[in-house]
Amino acid sequence: LSILEVGTAVGYSAIRMSEVMPAGATITTIEKYPPRIEEAKRNFARAPRGCDITLLEGDAADILKTLDKPYDLIFMDAAKGQYIHFLDDVLRLLAPEGVLVSDNVLQDGDVARSRYAIERRDRTIHKRMRDYLYTIKNHPQLETTILPVGDGVAISIKMGESNERR
């Protein structure tokens, strides 16, 4: 099992995934904000399976382009307005029948509201998230469900070549 996390923050999600992943599984995680990187490194060093977590430092938009191995699970938890920009690389990296989990997709329900009902400064990020959700719900390679729990989570399965959406 190979996991890619886009957006490490302080490492909480990577550590939680490492606690339940099977032996031999690995996590690659990406973070660009230096204070979070340092805290994540400290947290990984204390985690029982921290040696199975590889932290890549830098902008996910750049790092994703350099990766080439397939991942069975990709967990998107980075800057919400960037999900749509990461999608091409994420789909390229997601193994057939792999799972893409996109966190915080409803942003407290704001994404479902009219753009006029949200503050002007938040309109761009919400438009990008609506575009992202529309794209993953209608993408021919993905079967996607959106769960309205917390700030919302989208779970997408990449259909294999012979299982293209009907």
Tab-separated table of N, CA and C in Angstrom, residues 23-138:
chain	number	residue	atom	x	y	z
A	23	ALA	N	1.727	-3.600	7.420
A	23	ALA	CA	3.194	-3.651	7.383
A	23	ALA	C	3.648	-3.530	5.930
A	24	GLY	N	4.713	-2.808	5.724
A	24	GLY	CA	5.245	-2.621	4.373
A	24	GLY	C	4.657	-1.435	3.638
A	25	ALA	N	3.596	-0.850	4.170
A	25	ALA	CA	2.974	0.319	3.537
A	25	ALA	C	3.823	1.557	3.832
A	26	THR	N	3.720	2.534	2.947
A	26	THR	CA	4.481	3.774	3.123
A	26	THR	C	3.595	4.984	2.856
A	27	ILE	N	3.997	6.101	3.450
A	27	ILE	CA	3.308	7.367	3.242
A	27	ILE	C	4.334	8.382	2.757
A	28	THR	N	3.981	9.083	1.689
A	28	THR	CA	4.740	10.245	1.234
A	28	THR	C	3.839	11.441	1.467
A	29	THR	N	4.364	12.477	2.094
A	29	THR	CA	3.547	13.626	2.425
A	29	THR	C	4.277	14.909	2.041
A	30	ILE	N	3.521	15.918	1.619
A	30	ILE	CA	4.084	17.156	1.078
A	30	ILE	C	3.632	18.350	1.918
A	31	GLU	N	4.607	19.200	2.268
A	31	GLU	CA	4.293	20.426	3.008
A	31	GLU	C	5.276	21.515	2.592
A	32	LYS	N	4.779	22.752	2.506
A	32	LYS	CA	5.653	23.851	2.101
A	32	LYS	C	5.937	24.880	3.190
A	33	TYR	N	5.153	24.919	4.248
A	33	TYR	CA	5.276	25.961	5.260
A	33	TYR	C	6.326	25.550	6.298
A	34	PRO	N	7.484	26.240	6.356
A	34	PRO	CA	8.608	25.811	7.208
A	34	PRO	C	8.268	25.531	8.681
A	35	PRO	N	7.495	26.366	9.374
A	35	PRO	CA	7.193	26.023	10.776
A	35	PRO	C	6.431	24.694	10.909
A	36	ARG	N	5.524	24.439	9.985
A	36	ARG	CA	4.788	23.164	10.023
A	36	ARG	C	5.722	21.995	9.703
A	37	ILE	N	6.624	22.198	8.765
A	37	ILE	CA	7.579	21.143	8.398
A	37	ILE	C	8.384	20.723	9.623
A	38	GLU	N	8.898	21.681	10.361
A	38	GLU	CA	9.721	21.368	11.537
A	38	GLU	C	8.908	20.633	12.594
A	39	GLU	N	7.672	21.074	12.814
A	39	GLU	CA	6.838	20.387	13.808
A	39	GLU	C	6.474	18.983	13.337
A	40	ALA	N	6.183	18.827	12.044
A	40	ALA	CA	5.878	17.495	11.500
A	40	ALA	C	7.070	16.562	11.674
A	41	LYS	N	8.270	17.048	11.407
A	41	LYS	CA	9.474	16.215	11.579
A	41	LYS	C	9.591	15.725	13.019
A	42	ARG	N	9.364	16.617	13.965
A	42	ARG	CA	9.428	16.223	15.381
A	42	ARG	C	8.358	15.186	15.688
A	43	ASN	N	7.141	15.403	15.160
A	43	ASN	CA	6.048	14.457	15.418
A	43	ASN	C	6.323	13.098	14.778
A	44	PHE	N	6.863	13.089	13.578
A	44	PHE	CA	7.181	11.816	12.909
A	44	PHE	C	8.270	11.061	13.672
A	45	ALA	N	9.239	11.789	14.213
A	45	ALA	CA	10.325	11.153	14.961
A	45	ALA	C	9.794	10.436	16.199
A	46	ARG	N	8.698	10.927	16.781
A	46	ARG	CA	8.101	10.310	17.972
A	46	ARG	C	7.087	9.220	17.638
A	47	ALA	N	6.620	9.181	16.396
A	47	ALA	CA	5.556	8.241	16.017
A	47	ALA	C	6.119	6.829	15.852
A	48	PRO	N	5.377	5.812	16.307
A	48	PRO	CA	5.858	4.431	16.182
A	48	PRO	C	6.202	4.018	14.741
A	49	ARG	N	5.457	4.519	13.762
A	49	ARG	CA	5.725	4.168	12.355
A	49	ARG	C	6.255	5.366	11.574
A	50	GLY	N	6.836	6.308	12.280
A	50	GLY	CA	7.367	7.508	11.643
A	50	GLY	C	8.402	7.217	10.570
A	51	CYS	N	9.118	6.118	10.702
A	51	CYS	CA	10.129	5.762	9.693
A	51	CYS	C	9.490	5.361	8.368
A	52	ASP	N	8.198	5.106	8.355
A	52	ASP	CA	7.477	4.757	7.124
A	52	ASP	C	6.882	5.984	6.439
A	53	ILE	N	7.153	7.173	6.980
A	53	ILE	CA	6.615	8.425	6.446
A	53	ILE	C	7.768	9.243	5.866
A	54	THR	N	7.625	9.618	4.604
A	54	THR	CA	8.609	10.464	3.936
A	54	THR	C	8.000	11.842	3.721
A	55	LEU	N	8.659	12.866	4.251
A	55	LEU	CA	8.180	14.236	4.122
A	55	LEU	C	8.939	14.930	2.998
A	56	LEU	N	8.195	15.403	2.002
A	56	LEU	CA	8.782	16.170	0.908
A	56	LEU	C	8.486	17.639	1.168
A	57	GLU	N	9.542	18.445	1.177
A	57	GLU	CA	9.412	19.855	1.515
A	57	GLU	C	9.342	20.706	0.264
A	58	GLY	N	8.266	21.494	0.151
A	58	GLY	CA	8.120	22.398	-0.976
A	58	GLY	C	6.676	22.512	-1.410
A	59	ASP	N	6.478	23.244	-2.480
A	59	ASP	CA	5.146	23.497	-3.017
A	59	ASP	C	4.623	22.241	-3.723
A	60	ALA	N	3.444	21.809	-3.346
A	60	ALA	CA	2.860	20.600	-3.938
A	60	ALA	C	2.726	20.722	-5.452
A	61	ALA	N	2.432	21.908	-5.952
A	61	ALA	CA	2.293	22.092	-7.407
A	61	ALA	C	3.578	21.698	-8.126
A	62	ASP	N	4.716	21.979	-7.518
A	62	ASP	CA	6.003	21.620	-8.115
A	62	ASP	C	6.362	20.163	-7.845
A	63	ILE	N	6.188	19.727	-6.615
A	63	ILE	CA	6.589	18.373	-6.223
A	63	ILE	C	5.758	17.310	-6.931
A	64	LEU	N	4.453	17.524	-7.054
A	64	LEU	CA	3.601	16.525	-7.712
A	64	LEU	C	4.093	16.211	-9.123
A	65	LYS	N	4.593	17.209	-9.816
A	65	LYS	CA	5.069	17.011	-11.188
A	65	LYS	C	6.299	16.104	-11.244
A	66	THR	N	7.053	16.008	-10.130
A	66	THR	CA	8.273	15.196	-10.115
A	66	THR	C	8.013	13.752	-9.708
A	67	LEU	N	6.842	13.468	-9.171
A	67	LEU	CA	6.524	12.109	-8.718
A	67	LEU	C	6.045	11.276	-9.889
A	68	ASP	N	6.365	9.969	-9.836
A	68	ASP	CA	5.926	9.134	-10.959
A	68	ASP	C	5.416	7.759	-10.554
A	69	LYS	N	5.532	7.381	-9.287
A	69	LYS	CA	5.019	6.066	-8.904
A	69	LYS	C	3.533	6.155	-8.592
A	70	PRO	N	2.798	5.086	-8.804
A	70	PRO	CA	1.360	5.119	-8.507
A	70	PRO	C	1.095	4.997	-7.005
A	71	TYR	N	0.057	5.672	-6.566
A	71	TYR	CA	-0.359	5.621	-5.162
A	71	TYR	C	-1.739	4.996	-5.078
A	72	ASP	N	-1.917	4.145	-4.063
A	72	ASP	CA	-3.199	3.472	-3.853
A	72	ASP	C	-4.216	4.396	-3.183
A	73	LEU	N	-3.714	5.330	-2.383
A	73	LEU	CA	-4.568	6.287	-1.680
A	73	LEU	C	-3.893	7.647	-1.748
A	74	ILE	N	-4.655	8.648	-2.141
A	74	ILE	CA	-4.167	10.023	-2.102
A	74	ILE	C	-5.129	10.823	-1.233
A	75	PHE	N	-4.548	11.481	-0.230
A	75	PHE	CA	-5.327	12.285	0.717
A	75	PHE	C	-5.001	13.750	0.473
A	76	MET	N	-5.984	14.492	-0.023
A	76	MET	CA	-5.823	15.921	-0.306
A	76	MET	C	-6.290	16.718	0.907
A	77	ASP	N	-5.347	17.437	1.501
A	77	ASP	CA	-5.680	18.254	2.663
A	77	ASP	C	-4.786	19.492	2.674
A	78	ALA	N	-4.622	20.095	1.522
A	78	ALA	CA	-3.756	21.265	1.358
A	78	ALA	C	-4.627	22.516	1.233
A	79	ALA	N	-4.078	23.551	0.607
A	79	ALA	CA	-4.838	24.772	0.372
A	79	ALA	C	-6.053	24.439	-0.491
A	80	LYS	N	-7.227	24.678	0.036
A	80	LYS	CA	-8.465	24.232	-0.623
A	80	LYS	C	-8.635	24.825	-2.020
A	81	GLY	N	-8.219	26.046	-2.216
A	81	GLY	CA	-8.336	26.689	-3.522
A	81	GLY	C	-7.399	26.104	-4.571
A	82	GLN	N	-6.459	25.263	-4.138
A	82	GLN	CA	-5.487	24.671	-5.065
A	82	GLN	C	-5.872	23.264	-5.516
A	83	TYR	N	-6.859	22.652	-4.903
A	83	TYR	CA	-7.241	21.278	-5.269
A	83	TYR	C	-7.428	21.140	-6.778
A	84	ILE	N	-8.146	22.084	-7.368
A	84	ILE	CA	-8.428	22.002	-8.804
A	84	ILE	C	-7.135	22.046	-9.619
A	85	HIS	N	-6.133	22.772	-9.131
A	85	HIS	CA	-4.860	22.883	-9.839
A	85	HIS	C	-3.996	21.626	-9.680
A	86	PHE	N	-4.196	20.890	-8.591
A	86	PHE	CA	-3.439	19.665	-8.342
A	86	PHE	C	-4.042	18.460	-9.052
A	87	LEU	N	-5.281	18.568	-9.498
A	87	LEU	CA	-6.045	17.395	-9.929
A	87	LEU	C	-5.404	16.604	-11.065
A	88	ASP	N	-4.885	17.246	-12.095
A	88	ASP	CA	-4.278	16.495	-13.204
A	88	ASP	C	-3.140	15.608	-12.718
A	89	ASP	N	-2.257	16.155	-11.902
A	89	ASP	CA	-1.145	15.356	-11.385
A	89	ASP	C	-1.636	14.279	-10.425
A	90	VAL	N	-2.607	14.595	-9.599
A	90	VAL	CA	-3.145	13.611	-8.661
A	90	VAL	C	-3.756	12.433	-9.417
A	91	LEU	N	-4.515	12.710	-10.463
A	91	LEU	CA	-5.107	11.627	-11.249
A	91	LEU	C	-4.043	10.803	-11.963
A	92	ARG	N	-2.986	11.455	-12.417
A	92	ARG	CA	-1.878	10.733	-13.058
A	92	ARG	C	-1.212	9.793	-12.063
A	93	LEU	N	-1.110	10.203	-10.800
A	93	LEU	CA	-0.429	9.425	-9.771
A	93	LEU	C	-1.322	8.381	-9.097
A	94	LEU	N	-2.623	8.539	-9.197
A	94	LEU	CA	-3.552	7.616	-8.541
A	94	LEU	C	-3.640	6.309	-9.327
A	95	ALA	N	-3.361	5.202	-8.658
A	95	ALA	CA	-3.409	3.885	-9.289
A	95	ALA	C	-4.837	3.551	-9.710
A	96	PRO	N	-5.006	2.716	-10.752
A	96	PRO	CA	-6.352	2.247	-11.091
A	96	PRO	C	-6.987	1.598	-9.855
A	97	GLU	N	-8.236	1.923	-9.605
A	97	GLU	CA	-8.989	1.482	-8.443
A	97	GLU	C	-8.452	2.081	-7.146
A	98	GLY	N	-7.581	3.084	-7.272
A	98	GLY	CA	-7.093	3.809	-6.103
A	98	GLY	C	-8.157	4.757	-5.587
A	99	VAL	N	-7.963	5.232	-4.373
A	99	VAL	CA	-8.936	6.087	-3.709
A	99	VAL	C	-8.340	7.478	-3.489
A	100	LEU	N	-9.095	8.482	-3.888
A	100	LEU	CA	-8.754	9.875	-3.646
A	100	LEU	C	-9.706	10.404	-2.581
A	101	VAL	N	-9.151	10.850	-1.461
A	101	VAL	CA	-9.952	11.454	-0.390
A	101	VAL	C	-9.618	12.938	-0.362
A	102	SER	N	-10.625	13.769	-0.567
A	102	SER	CA	-10.453	15.226	-0.574
A	102	SER	C	-11.149	15.786	0.653
A	103	ASP	N	-10.366	16.389	1.542
A	103	ASP	CA	-10.898	16.857	2.822
A	103	ASP	C	-11.362	18.310	2.744
A	104	ASN	N	-12.296	18.655	3.593
A	104	ASN	CA	-12.801	20.027	3.767
A	104	ASN	C	-13.422	20.612	2.507
A	105	VAL	N	-14.115	19.801	1.735
A	105	VAL	CA	-14.635	20.263	0.448
A	105	VAL	C	-15.881	21.132	0.548
A	106	LEU	N	-16.576	21.102	1.670
A	106	LEU	CA	-17.778	21.935	1.806
A	106	LEU	C	-17.514	23.184	2.630
A	107	GLN	N	-16.396	23.268	3.271
A	107	GLN	CA	-15.971	24.443	4.026
A	107	GLN	C	-17.101	25.045	4.843
A	108	ASP	N	-17.548	24.269	5.797
A	108	ASP	CA	-18.599	24.726	6.710
A	108	ASP	C	-19.913	25.015	5.986
A	109	GLY	N	-20.116	24.382	4.848
A	109	GLY	CA	-21.347	24.568	4.081
A	109	GLY	C	-21.311	25.750	3.137
A	110	ASP	N	-20.257	26.566	3.206
A	110	ASP	CA	-20.186	27.770	2.373
A	110	ASP	C	-20.132	27.455	0.885
A	111	VAL	N	-19.534	26.328	0.516
A	111	VAL	CA	-19.394	25.995	-0.902
A	111	VAL	C	-20.760	25.808	-1.558
A	112	ALA	N	-21.736	25.357	-0.791
A	112	ALA	CA	-23.072	25.128	-1.333
A	112	ALA	C	-23.922	26.399	-1.406
A	113	ARG	N	-23.475	27.461	-0.759
A	113	ARG	CA	-24.237	28.704	-0.750
A	113	ARG	C	-24.024	29.500	-2.032
A	114	SER	N	-24.943	30.399	-2.290
A	114	SER	CA	-24.788	31.329	-3.401
A	114	SER	C	-23.518	32.137	-3.201
A	115	ARG	N	-22.848	32.465	-4.285
A	115	ARG	CA	-21.608	33.242	-4.149
A	115	ARG	C	-21.880	34.611	-3.529
A	116	TYR	N	-23.108	35.084	-3.623
A	116	TYR	CA	-23.453	36.382	-3.042
A	116	TYR	C	-23.691	36.303	-1.539
A	117	ALA	N	-23.850	35.095	-1.032
A	117	ALA	CA	-24.102	34.916	0.396
A	117	ALA	C	-22.799	34.777	1.186
A	118	ILE	N	-21.673	34.753	0.509
A	118	ILE	CA	-20.388	34.643	1.190
A	118	ILE	C	-19.588	35.918	0.983
A	119	GLU	N	-18.658	36.152	1.895
A	119	GLU	CA	-17.871	37.375	1.811
A	119	GLU	C	-17.075	37.417	0.520
A	120	ARG	N	-16.941	38.599	0.001
A	120	ARG	CA	-16.256	38.810	-1.282
A	120	ARG	C	-14.859	38.178	-1.297
A	121	ARG	N	-14.121	38.308	-0.191
A	121	ARG	CA	-12.762	37.794	-0.140
A	121	ARG	C	-12.696	36.269	-0.239
A	122	ASP	N	-13.801	35.578	0.035
A	122	ASP	CA	-13.836	34.111	-0.015
A	122	ASP	C	-14.410	33.561	-1.323
A	123	ARG	N	-14.867	34.430	-2.202
A	123	ARG	CA	-15.562	33.955	-3.401
A	123	ARG	C	-14.674	33.144	-4.331
A	124	THR	N	-13.420	33.544	-4.505
A	124	THR	CA	-12.538	32.821	-5.423
A	124	THR	C	-12.283	31.406	-4.934
A	125	ILE	N	-11.956	31.258	-3.652
A	125	ILE	CA	-11.672	29.922	-3.119
A	125	ILE	C	-12.913	29.030	-3.212
A	126	HIS	N	-14.080	29.597	-2.953
A	126	HIS	CA	-15.304	28.808	-3.026
A	126	HIS	C	-15.650	28.439	-4.471
A	127	LYS	N	-15.395	29.341	-5.403
A	127	LYS	CA	-15.624	29.013	-6.815
A	127	LYS	C	-14.691	27.886	-7.249
A	128	ARG	N	-13.440	27.967	-6.845
A	128	ARG	CA	-12.491	26.904	-7.198
A	128	ARG	C	-12.916	25.566	-6.614
A	129	MET	N	-13.407	25.572	-5.380
A	129	MET	CA	-13.843	24.321	-4.766
A	129	MET	C	-15.089	23.793	-5.468
A	130	ARG	N	-16.013	24.669	-5.839
A	130	ARG	CA	-17.189	24.203	-6.595
A	130	ARG	C	-16.751	23.605	-7.928
A	131	ASP	N	-15.790	24.254	-8.593
A	131	ASP	CA	-15.260	23.718	-9.856
A	131	ASP	C	-14.608	22.352	-9.631
A	132	TYR	N	-13.873	22.223	-8.546
A	132	TYR	CA	-13.222	20.949	-8.216
A	132	TYR	C	-14.262	19.857	-7.985
A	133	LEU	N	-15.263	20.168	-7.184
A	133	LEU	CA	-16.303	19.176	-6.900
A	133	LEU	C	-17.057	18.784	-8.168
A	134	TYR	N	-17.371	19.756	-9.000
A	134	TYR	CA	-18.044	19.448	-10.265
A	134	TYR	C	-17.164	18.527	-11.111
A	135	THR	N	-15.880	18.827	-11.166
A	135	THR	CA	-14.960	18.049	-11.989
A	135	THR	C	-14.843	16.615	-11.489
A	136	ILE	N	-14.656	16.419	-10.173
A	136	ILE	CA	-14.497	15.044	-9.692
A	136	ILE	C	-15.812	14.270	-9.723
A	137	LYS	N	-16.936	14.958	-9.620
A	137	LYS	CA	-18.240	14.268	-9.717
A	137	LYS	C	-18.547	13.846	-11.153
A	138	ASN	N	-18.005	14.567	-12.129
A	138	ASN	CA	-18.332	14.311	-13.530
A	138	ASN	C	-17.162	13.760	-14.342
